[in-house]
Amino acid sequence: MDIKRIGIVGAGEMGNGIAHVFALSGYDVLLYDSDEEAAGNALALIGANIDRQIERGKIAKGKRSEALARIKVVASLAETADADLVVEAAFESESVKSAIFAELLPHLRPRTILTSNTSSISITRLASRTDRPEKFMGFHFMNPVPVMELVELVRGIATSEETYAALVGVTKNIGKTPASSADFPGFTVNRILMPMINEAIYALYEGVGTVESIDNSMRMGANHPMGPFQLADFIGLDACLSIMNALHDGLADTKYRPCPLLAKYVEAGWLGRRTNRGFYDYSGETPFPTR
C-alpha cells in the first residue's frame, strides 16, 4: 500500500505528537479536532516542540518549516477522510471513538486504512462497528510521541496481513520500532505498566509508604526513570483508571481491581499534571506530594 497522506483525529497531546512525527518524516498530514481551540493551537504547539528538538541537536533547523508546511488543520472530520491512513487519537472512551468512526466512515475511500490510538479498548470490537474490519488496527503510540521509540501494533481478529505489513512499514518510516501485540485488554505495555502503578497506589493507600518514598524506591531501587506516582500524573489519573477498569472488566480477575484511592483522586478532579494536581501538586516551582 502506498501511504503518503495521514489523517489524524484529535489535536490534543497525543494527536499533536503523532502529527509532529509524521510531518517530520515527510508525510502530508490532515489534522482535525472538534475543540476549535485545540485545533487552532496545534501548529504553534508542534512548532514549539520541534524547536526543542532543534535546541537539543536532534534535528536540523531547516526541518521545522518543511514539517509545519506538511500539516493542514482541517475544519471538519470528513476532511481527514482524504487520506491513505487515518489515526483516531481522541479521548480514551469507546463511545467517543465509535461515534467518530460512525461519522467518518461514509467519507472514507475503500482503500483507506483506519486505526485507533487506543491504549486498552478491544480492536476487534471497534473494528466490528466499521465497514472495513480487515483494514482496521490498533496503532498505539507512547507519550510523549516525538521521544518514545515504540509503537504497539494491535491486530483485531479480522485484520488482514496486508494491513499489518503496511503499518509495520509506516512505523519504521517514522523512525519508530513496531511491537506486535495480541488484542487483549491493555495490550502489552499497559497490561504490565498499569497494574504496577495501581499496586503503588495500593501501597500508599495501605500505608506501606509515602508518595515520595515509593517513587524514590522505584527510581533508585529499580532504576526506573520516573516513579509510579510521577508517571501516573504524567499519563493522567483518569486515563489510568480507565485502563484499569478495562483490564478488570475484560479479564475478570480481582488482581486488576482499581485502587479506591485512584478512583477518589479522579472523582476530585485531581487528574495529574494537566490539572496541576494529582499525587503531586504542580502549582508552584517544585512539585510536592498531595498525600
Coordinates of C-alpha atoms in Angstrom, one line a residue:
M1 CA 0.0 0.0 0.0
D2 CA 1.3 3.4 -1.0
I3 CA 0.7 5.6 2.1
K4 CA 1.5 9.3 1.7
R5 CA -1.2 11.3 3.4
I6 CA -2.2 10.8 7.1
G7 CA -5.5 11.9 8.6
I8 CA -5.3 12.5 12.4
V9 CA -8.5 12.9 14.5
G10 CA -7.6 14.7 17.7
A11 CA -5.2 17.5 18.2
G12 CA -4.5 17.0 21.9
E13 CA -1.3 15.8 23.4
M14 CA -1.3 12.5 21.5
G15 CA -2.7 13.8 18.2
N16 CA -0.2 16.7 18.2
G17 CA 2.7 14.3 18.8
I18 CA 1.5 11.9 16.1
A19 CA 1.2 14.8 13.6
H20 CA 4.6 16.0 14.6
V21 CA 6.4 12.7 13.8
F22 CA 4.6 12.1 10.6
A23 CA 5.3 15.6 9.2
L24 CA 8.9 15.4 10.2
S25 CA 9.1 12.0 8.3
G26 CA 7.8 13.5 5.1
Y27 CA 4.1 12.6 5.2
D28 CA 1.3 15.1 4.5
V29 CA -1.0 15.4 7.5
L30 CA -4.6 16.4 7.8
L31 CA -5.3 17.3 11.5
Y32 CA -8.8 17.7 13.0
D33 CA -10.1 18.4 16.4
S34 CA -13.7 19.1 17.5
D35 CA -12.3 21.6 20.0
E36 CA -11.6 24.7 17.9
E37 CA -9.1 26.0 20.5
A38 CA -7.1 22.8 20.4
A39 CA -7.2 22.8 16.6
G40 CA -6.1 26.4 16.5
N41 CA -3.2 25.9 18.8
A42 CA -2.0 22.8 17.1
L43 CA 0.6 24.2 14.7
A44 CA 2.1 26.5 17.4
L45 CA 2.5 23.6 19.8
I46 CA 4.1 21.4 17.2
G47 CA 6.4 24.2 16.2
A48 CA 7.4 24.8 19.8
N49 CA 8.1 21.0 20.3
I50 CA 10.2 21.0 17.1
D51 CA 12.2 24.0 18.4
R52 CA 13.1 21.9 21.5
Q53 CA 14.4 19.1 19.3
I54 CA 16.5 21.7 17.3
E55 CA 17.9 23.1 20.5
R56 CA 18.9 19.6 21.6
G57 CA 20.5 18.9 18.3
K58 CA 18.1 16.1 17.4
I59 CA 17.0 17.6 14.1
A60 CA 18.3 20.2 11.6
K61 CA 16.9 23.8 11.8
G62 CA 15.6 23.6 8.2
K63 CA 13.3 20.7 9.1
R64 CA 10.9 23.0 11.1
S65 CA 9.4 24.9 8.2
E66 CA 9.3 21.8 6.0
A67 CA 7.4 19.8 8.6
L68 CA 4.9 22.6 9.5
A69 CA 4.2 23.1 5.8
R70 CA 3.1 19.5 5.5
I71 CA 0.4 19.9 8.3
K72 CA -3.0 21.2 7.3
V73 CA -5.5 21.8 10.1
V74 CA -9.0 21.0 8.7
A75 CA -12.3 22.3 9.8
S76 CA -14.4 19.1 9.6
L77 CA -13.9 15.4 10.4
A78 CA -14.9 14.5 6.8
E79 CA -11.8 16.3 5.5
T80 CA -9.5 13.8 7.2
A81 CA -11.0 11.1 5.0
D82 CA -8.9 12.3 2.0
A83 CA -6.0 10.2 3.4
D84 CA -4.4 6.8 2.9
L85 CA -4.3 6.2 6.6
V86 CA -6.5 7.7 9.4
V87 CA -5.3 7.7 13.0
E88 CA -8.0 8.3 15.6
A89 CA -6.4 9.9 18.7
A90 CA -9.4 11.0 20.7
F91 CA -10.2 10.6 24.4
E92 CA -10.0 7.1 25.7
S93 CA -13.7 6.3 25.6
E94 CA -15.3 3.6 23.5
S95 CA -18.4 5.6 22.9
V96 CA -16.5 8.6 21.7
K97 CA -14.3 6.6 19.4
S98 CA -17.3 4.7 18.0
A99 CA -19.1 8.0 17.3
I100 CA -16.1 9.3 15.4
F101 CA -15.9 6.2 13.2
A102 CA -19.6 6.3 12.5
E103 CA -19.3 10.0 11.3
L104 CA -16.1 9.3 9.4
L105 CA -17.0 6.1 7.6
P106 CA -19.3 7.5 4.9
H107 CA -16.5 9.7 3.7
L108 CA -13.6 7.2 3.6
R109 CA -12.3 5.7 0.4
P110 CA -12.4 1.9 0.2
R111 CA -8.6 1.5 0.3
T112 CA -8.1 3.7 3.4
I113 CA -6.7 2.1 6.5
L114 CA -8.4 3.1 9.7
T115 CA -6.6 2.9 13.0
S116 CA -7.1 3.8 16.7
N117 CA -4.5 5.0 19.2
T118 CA -6.4 3.4 22.0
S119 CA -4.4 2.1 24.8
S120 CA -6.8 -0.6 26.1
I121 CA -10.1 -0.9 24.2
S122 CA -10.7 -4.0 22.1
I123 CA -9.6 -3.5 18.5
T124 CA -11.8 -6.4 17.3
R125 CA -14.9 -4.7 18.9
L126 CA -14.1 -1.3 17.5
A127 CA -13.4 -2.8 14.0
S128 CA -16.7 -4.7 14.0
R129 CA -18.6 -1.4 14.0
T130 CA -16.9 -0.3 10.8
D131 CA -17.2 -1.3 7.2
R132 CA -13.6 -2.4 7.0
P133 CA -12.5 -4.7 9.9
E134 CA -9.8 -6.2 7.6
K135 CA -8.4 -2.6 7.2
F136 CA -8.7 -1.7 10.9
M137 CA -5.9 -1.9 13.5
G138 CA -4.7 -0.6 16.8
F139 CA -1.9 1.9 16.3
H140 CA -0.8 2.7 19.8
F141 CA 1.9 5.5 20.2
M142 CA 3.6 6.1 23.6
N143 CA 3.6 9.5 25.2
P144 CA 5.5 11.8 24.5
V145 CA 5.2 10.7 20.9
P146 CA 8.3 12.5 19.5
V147 CA 10.5 11.0 22.2
M148 CA 9.2 7.4 22.7
E149 CA 10.6 4.8 20.3
L150 CA 7.9 2.2 20.5
V151 CA 4.6 1.8 18.7
E152 CA 2.3 -1.1 19.6
L153 CA 0.6 -2.7 16.5
V154 CA -2.6 -4.5 17.5
R155 CA -4.4 -6.7 15.1
G156 CA -8.1 -7.4 15.5
I157 CA -9.4 -10.9 14.7
A158 CA -10.2 -9.7 11.1
T159 CA -7.2 -7.5 10.4
S160 CA -5.5 -8.6 7.1
E161 CA -1.8 -9.4 6.7
E162 CA -1.6 -6.6 4.1
T163 CA -2.9 -4.0 6.6
Y164 CA -0.5 -5.2 9.3
A165 CA 2.5 -5.2 6.9
A166 CA 1.6 -1.6 5.8
L167 CA 1.6 -0.4 9.4
V168 CA 4.9 -2.1 10.1
G169 CA 6.4 -0.2 7.1
V170 CA 4.9 3.1 8.2
T171 CA 6.1 2.7 11.8
K172 CA 9.7 2.1 10.6
N173 CA 9.4 5.0 8.1
I174 CA 8.8 7.4 11.0
G175 CA 11.8 6.1 13.0
K176 CA 9.8 4.0 15.5
T177 CA 10.1 0.4 16.5
P178 CA 6.9 -1.7 15.9
A179 CA 5.9 -4.2 18.6
S180 CA 3.1 -6.6 17.7
S181 CA 0.5 -7.3 20.5
A182 CA -2.5 -9.6 20.6
D183 CA -5.9 -7.9 21.1
F184 CA -6.4 -8.5 24.8
P185 CA -7.2 -5.7 27.4
G186 CA -4.2 -3.4 27.9
F187 CA -2.3 -5.0 25.0
T188 CA 1.3 -5.4 26.2
V189 CA 2.6 -2.1 27.6
N190 CA -0.4 -1.2 29.8
R191 CA -1.1 -4.9 30.7
I192 CA 2.2 -4.7 32.6
L193 CA 2.6 -1.0 33.4
M194 CA -0.8 -0.1 34.8
P195 CA -1.1 -2.9 37.4
M196 CA 2.4 -1.7 38.7
I197 CA 1.1 1.8 39.0
N198 CA -2.1 0.5 40.6
E199 CA -0.1 -1.6 43.1
A200 CA 1.9 1.5 44.0
I201 CA -1.3 3.3 44.8
Y202 CA -2.5 0.4 46.9
A203 CA 0.9 0.6 48.8
L204 CA 0.2 4.3 49.5
Y205 CA -3.5 3.5 50.4
E206 CA -2.4 0.8 52.9
G207 CA 0.3 3.0 54.5
V208 CA 3.3 0.9 53.2
G209 CA 5.0 4.1 52.1
T210 CA 4.5 7.7 51.2
V211 CA 4.3 9.2 47.6
E212 CA 7.9 10.3 47.9
S213 CA 9.3 7.1 49.4
I214 CA 7.6 4.9 46.9
D215 CA 8.7 7.0 44.0
N216 CA 12.2 7.1 45.3
S217 CA 12.2 3.4 45.9
M218 CA 11.3 2.6 42.3
R219 CA 13.7 5.3 40.8
M220 CA 16.7 4.4 42.9
G221 CA 15.9 0.8 43.8
A222 CA 14.6 -0.5 40.4
N223 CA 16.3 2.1 38.2
H224 CA 13.0 3.4 36.8
P225 CA 13.4 6.8 35.1
M226 CA 10.2 8.0 36.8
G227 CA 8.5 6.9 40.0
P228 CA 5.0 5.3 39.6
F229 CA 3.2 8.4 41.0
Q230 CA 5.2 10.8 38.9
L231 CA 4.4 8.7 35.9
A232 CA 0.7 8.3 36.7
D233 CA 0.4 12.1 37.0
F234 CA 2.1 12.5 33.6
I235 CA -0.2 9.9 32.0
G236 CA -3.3 11.3 33.7
L237 CA -5.1 9.6 36.5
D238 CA -8.4 9.4 34.6
A239 CA -6.6 7.5 31.8
C240 CA -5.0 5.2 34.4
L241 CA -8.4 4.5 36.0
S242 CA -10.0 3.9 32.6
I243 CA -7.3 1.4 31.6
M244 CA -7.5 -0.4 35.0
N245 CA -11.3 -0.7 34.6
A246 CA -10.8 -2.1 31.1
L247 CA -8.4 -4.7 32.5
H248 CA -10.7 -5.6 35.3
D249 CA -13.8 -5.8 33.2
G250 CA -12.1 -7.6 30.3
L251 CA -10.1 -10.2 32.2
A252 CA -12.4 -10.7 35.2
D253 CA -9.5 -11.1 37.6
T254 CA -9.5 -9.3 41.0
K255 CA -5.8 -8.5 40.7
Y256 CA -6.8 -5.8 38.3
R257 CA -9.3 -4.1 40.6
P258 CA -8.6 -0.3 40.6
C259 CA -7.4 1.0 43.9
P260 CA -10.2 3.0 45.6
L261 CA -7.7 5.9 46.2
L262 CA -7.2 6.2 42.4
A263 CA -10.9 6.5 41.9
K264 CA -11.1 9.1 44.7
Y265 CA -8.5 11.3 43.1
V266 CA -10.3 11.1 39.8
E267 CA -13.6 12.0 41.5
A268 CA -11.9 15.0 43.0
G269 CA -10.7 16.1 39.6
W270 CA -7.1 15.7 40.6
L271 CA -6.0 14.2 37.3
G272 CA -2.3 14.9 37.4
R273 CA -0.1 17.4 35.5
R274 CA -2.8 18.8 33.2
T275 CA -5.0 19.9 36.2
N276 CA -2.0 21.0 38.3
R277 CA -2.8 18.4 40.9
G278 CA -2.6 14.7 41.2
F279 CA -0.4 12.7 43.5
Y280 CA 1.8 15.8 43.4
D281 CA 0.8 19.5 43.4
Y282 CA 2.3 21.3 40.4
S283 CA 1.1 24.9 41.3
G284 CA 4.5 26.1 42.4
E285 CA 8.0 25.9 41.1
T286 CA 8.7 22.5 42.8
P287 CA 6.0 19.7 42.8
F288 CA 5.2 18.4 46.3
P289 CA 3.1 15.4 47.3
T290 CA -0.6 15.8 48.0
R291 CA -0.7 12.9 50.4

